[in-house]
Amino acid sequence: MTPLKTLISRQIAATGPISIADYMTLCLLHPEHGYYPTRDPLGVSGDFITAPEISQMFGELIGLALAQSWLDQGAPAPFALAELGPGRGTLMADILRATSKIPGFHAAARPHMVEASPALRALQAKAVPGVTHHDHIDTLPELPLFLVANEFFDALPLRQFLRNGDQWRERLVGLDEGGALCFGLAAPLPLKALDHRLADTTEGDMVTLSPASEAMAQTLGTRIATHGGVALLIDYGDWQSAGDTFQAVKSHAKTDPLEAPGTADLTAHVEFQSLARAAAPAAHSRATPQGVFLERLGITARAQTLASGLTGAALDAHIAAHRRLTHPEEMGTLFKVMALYPAGTAPPAGLDL
């Protein structure tokens, strides 16, 4: 039993079952035993790998897409170049390298990162010297905002609900008769926030709500509508949530999310519709498959250019990275890209209305 599991079990025994959202918050962010404050979870030796760590091509194309939007909006200066949940800082470093020859971009850019982990903040500061860190997006400067959030919203706390007639039963974490953590269901109740899902669900369907995600999307949308800019939201998920997608990942494999709290990454599929609704009055693009988005930005041509100088194992790894980012059986379809941008303007390159 992990120290955090003991703490959670004691809390439930004293006050009753907790929501999935409260469980995720404790597991991921507890200051002493939480997952993110206590480790670097990325890479072969960690628990998962993200697109920027797979290939430099990902960050390069994201950077050029942001820079094109910056130009399309009149090259405002200064502006906040921001990332939510920036991992080791690899994505931002690649963005800055790819945009280094765009006149005025670096002179106007003010790099900012929203990061909760002290361990990762140290790595990010090495990758992007001079970056300003924030605990929350609310403290980002009141400037035009050009932002990317890659695999960020999937780890924000969520609540799960099972349809019961025209009501909903919330999925909770409690204790079984032997004192082990287990899932259970609350009594059925009407829920106004899910009224819109009664039209597309049936008895027994499970859906999710993420108030934390919606609050962040609202902040981003308000900032962009007020000051201009673009937010590229990249994550696995779909337009609407469907089914139980709550999962734990440890050492690059799925594991029981209740088994060892604080030692595994907890995530769930992102519902892009909720983010789009919350972000109004900013406009939003379609949730476009990552592979389609990257192909529209020219990833294959970039891959061919990089491949020309490679041979042997390095070439094989490069080809595999391109496939992993774009192929429908890899990250190409599961991951989606949606942009938030000022109403009345065109969506960023690679995305449609």
Short mmCIF file of N, CA and C in Angstrom, two decimals, residues 49 150-151 154 233-240 242 244-245 247 249 254 267-272 287-293 323-338:
data_model
loop_
_atom_site.label_atom_id
_atom_site.label_comp_id
_atom_site.label_asym_id
_atom_site.label_seq_id
_atom_site.Cartn_x
_atom_site.Cartn_y
_atom_site.Cartn_z
N ILE A 49 5.36 8.63 -23.19
CA ILE A 49 6.10 9.52 -24.05
C ILE A 49 5.11 10.34 -24.87
N ASN A 150 -0.54 20.49 -25.17
CA ASN A 150 -0.43 19.14 -25.72
C ASN A 150 -0.49 18.13 -24.58
N GLU A 151 -1.48 17.26 -24.63
CA GLU A 151 -1.69 16.26 -23.57
C GLU A 151 -1.73 16.94 -22.20
N ASP A 154 -6.23 16.07 -20.76
CA ASP A 154 -6.57 14.68 -20.42
C ASP A 154 -6.29 14.34 -18.97
N LEU A 233 -5.20 23.14 -28.89
CA LEU A 233 -5.45 22.12 -27.88
C LEU A 233 -5.30 20.76 -28.55
N ILE A 234 -4.33 19.99 -28.09
CA ILE A 234 -3.99 18.71 -28.72
C ILE A 234 -4.07 17.62 -27.67
N ASP A 235 -4.94 16.64 -27.90
CA ASP A 235 -5.12 15.60 -26.90
C ASP A 235 -5.84 14.41 -27.50
N TYR A 236 -5.83 13.30 -26.77
CA TYR A 236 -6.62 12.17 -27.24
C TYR A 236 -8.04 12.31 -26.70
N GLY A 237 -9.00 11.97 -27.54
CA GLY A 237 -10.39 12.15 -27.20
C GLY A 237 -11.22 12.34 -28.45
N ASP A 238 -12.41 12.94 -28.28
CA ASP A 238 -13.32 13.14 -29.40
C ASP A 238 -14.24 14.31 -29.10
N TRP A 239 -15.15 14.61 -30.03
CA TRP A 239 -16.06 15.74 -29.85
C TRP A 239 -16.92 15.56 -28.61
N GLN A 240 -17.44 14.34 -28.38
CA GLN A 240 -18.23 14.04 -27.19
C GLN A 240 -17.62 12.86 -26.45
N ALA A 242 -17.73 9.35 -24.43
CA ALA A 242 -18.57 8.15 -24.53
C ALA A 242 -17.84 6.99 -23.88
N ASP A 244 -16.35 4.54 -20.55
CA ASP A 244 -15.37 4.69 -19.47
C ASP A 244 -13.98 4.76 -20.06
N THR A 245 -13.41 5.96 -20.13
CA THR A 245 -12.06 6.12 -20.66
C THR A 245 -11.05 6.46 -19.57
N GLN A 247 -8.25 6.00 -17.08
CA GLN A 247 -7.21 4.98 -17.09
C GLN A 247 -5.98 5.43 -16.31
N VAL A 249 -1.66 4.79 -16.33
CA VAL A 249 -0.53 4.30 -17.12
C VAL A 249 0.72 4.34 -16.25
N LYS A 254 -0.97 0.09 -19.36
CA LYS A 254 -2.13 0.39 -18.54
C LYS A 254 -2.11 -0.43 -17.27
N THR A 267 -5.48 9.57 -16.51
CA THR A 267 -6.00 10.40 -17.59
C THR A 267 -7.35 9.87 -18.05
N ALA A 268 -8.00 10.64 -18.93
CA ALA A 268 -9.22 10.20 -19.59
C ALA A 268 -9.35 10.96 -20.90
N HIS A 269 -10.12 10.40 -21.82
CA HIS A 269 -10.33 11.06 -23.11
C HIS A 269 -10.94 12.44 -22.91
N VAL A 270 -10.48 13.39 -23.71
CA VAL A 270 -10.97 14.76 -23.65
C VAL A 270 -12.24 14.90 -24.49
N GLU A 271 -13.22 15.62 -23.94
CA GLU A 271 -14.43 15.95 -24.70
C GLU A 271 -14.26 17.36 -25.24
N PHE A 272 -13.95 17.46 -26.54
CA PHE A 272 -13.66 18.76 -27.14
C PHE A 272 -14.90 19.65 -27.22
N ALA A 287 -12.56 19.59 -34.32
CA ALA A 287 -11.58 18.71 -33.68
C ALA A 287 -11.04 17.80 -34.77
N THR A 288 -9.85 18.09 -35.25
CA THR A 288 -9.26 17.44 -36.42
C THR A 288 -8.26 16.37 -36.00
N PRO A 289 -8.28 15.18 -36.61
CA PRO A 289 -7.30 14.16 -36.27
C PRO A 289 -5.87 14.69 -36.40
N GLN A 290 -5.02 14.32 -35.46
CA GLN A 290 -3.65 14.83 -35.44
C GLN A 290 -2.91 14.51 -36.73
N GLY A 291 -3.11 13.31 -37.25
CA GLY A 291 -2.42 12.94 -38.48
C GLY A 291 -2.80 13.84 -39.64
N VAL A 292 -4.09 14.14 -39.76
CA VAL A 292 -4.57 15.03 -40.82
C VAL A 292 -3.97 16.42 -40.64
N PHE A 293 -3.99 16.92 -39.43
CA PHE A 293 -3.45 18.25 -39.12
C PHE A 293 -1.97 18.34 -39.50
N ARG A 323 5.55 7.71 -38.55
CA ARG A 323 4.38 6.83 -38.53
C ARG A 323 3.62 6.99 -37.21
N ARG A 324 4.33 7.03 -36.11
CA ARG A 324 3.66 7.09 -34.81
C ARG A 324 2.85 8.38 -34.67
N LEU A 325 3.36 9.46 -35.19
CA LEU A 325 2.66 10.74 -35.07
C LEU A 325 1.44 10.84 -35.98
N THR A 326 1.47 10.15 -37.13
CA THR A 326 0.47 10.41 -38.16
C THR A 326 -0.42 9.23 -38.52
N HIS A 327 0.02 8.01 -38.31
CA HIS A 327 -0.73 6.86 -38.83
C HIS A 327 -2.02 6.65 -38.02
N PRO A 328 -3.12 6.28 -38.70
CA PRO A 328 -4.39 6.06 -38.00
C PRO A 328 -4.32 5.00 -36.90
N GLU A 329 -3.44 4.02 -37.03
CA GLU A 329 -3.32 2.98 -36.00
C GLU A 329 -2.40 3.39 -34.86
N GLU A 330 -1.78 4.54 -34.97
CA GLU A 330 -0.91 5.05 -33.90
C GLU A 330 -1.60 6.26 -33.26
N MET A 331 -0.96 7.44 -33.30
CA MET A 331 -1.54 8.64 -32.69
C MET A 331 -2.37 9.46 -33.69
N GLY A 332 -2.34 9.08 -34.95
CA GLY A 332 -2.90 9.91 -36.00
C GLY A 332 -4.39 10.17 -35.91
N THR A 333 -5.16 9.19 -35.45
CA THR A 333 -6.61 9.35 -35.36
C THR A 333 -7.09 9.54 -33.93
N LEU A 334 -6.51 8.84 -32.98
CA LEU A 334 -6.92 8.94 -31.58
C LEU A 334 -6.75 10.36 -31.05
N PHE A 335 -5.65 11.01 -31.43
CA PHE A 335 -5.38 12.37 -30.98
C PHE A 335 -6.05 13.36 -31.92
N LYS A 336 -6.63 14.42 -31.32
CA LYS A 336 -7.30 15.46 -32.08
C LYS A 336 -6.64 16.82 -31.78
N VAL A 337 -6.85 17.74 -32.71
CA VAL A 337 -6.36 19.11 -32.56
C VAL A 337 -7.54 20.06 -32.75
N MET A 338 -7.73 20.95 -31.81
CA MET A 338 -8.77 21.98 -31.92
C MET A 338 -8.16 23.32 -31.56
#
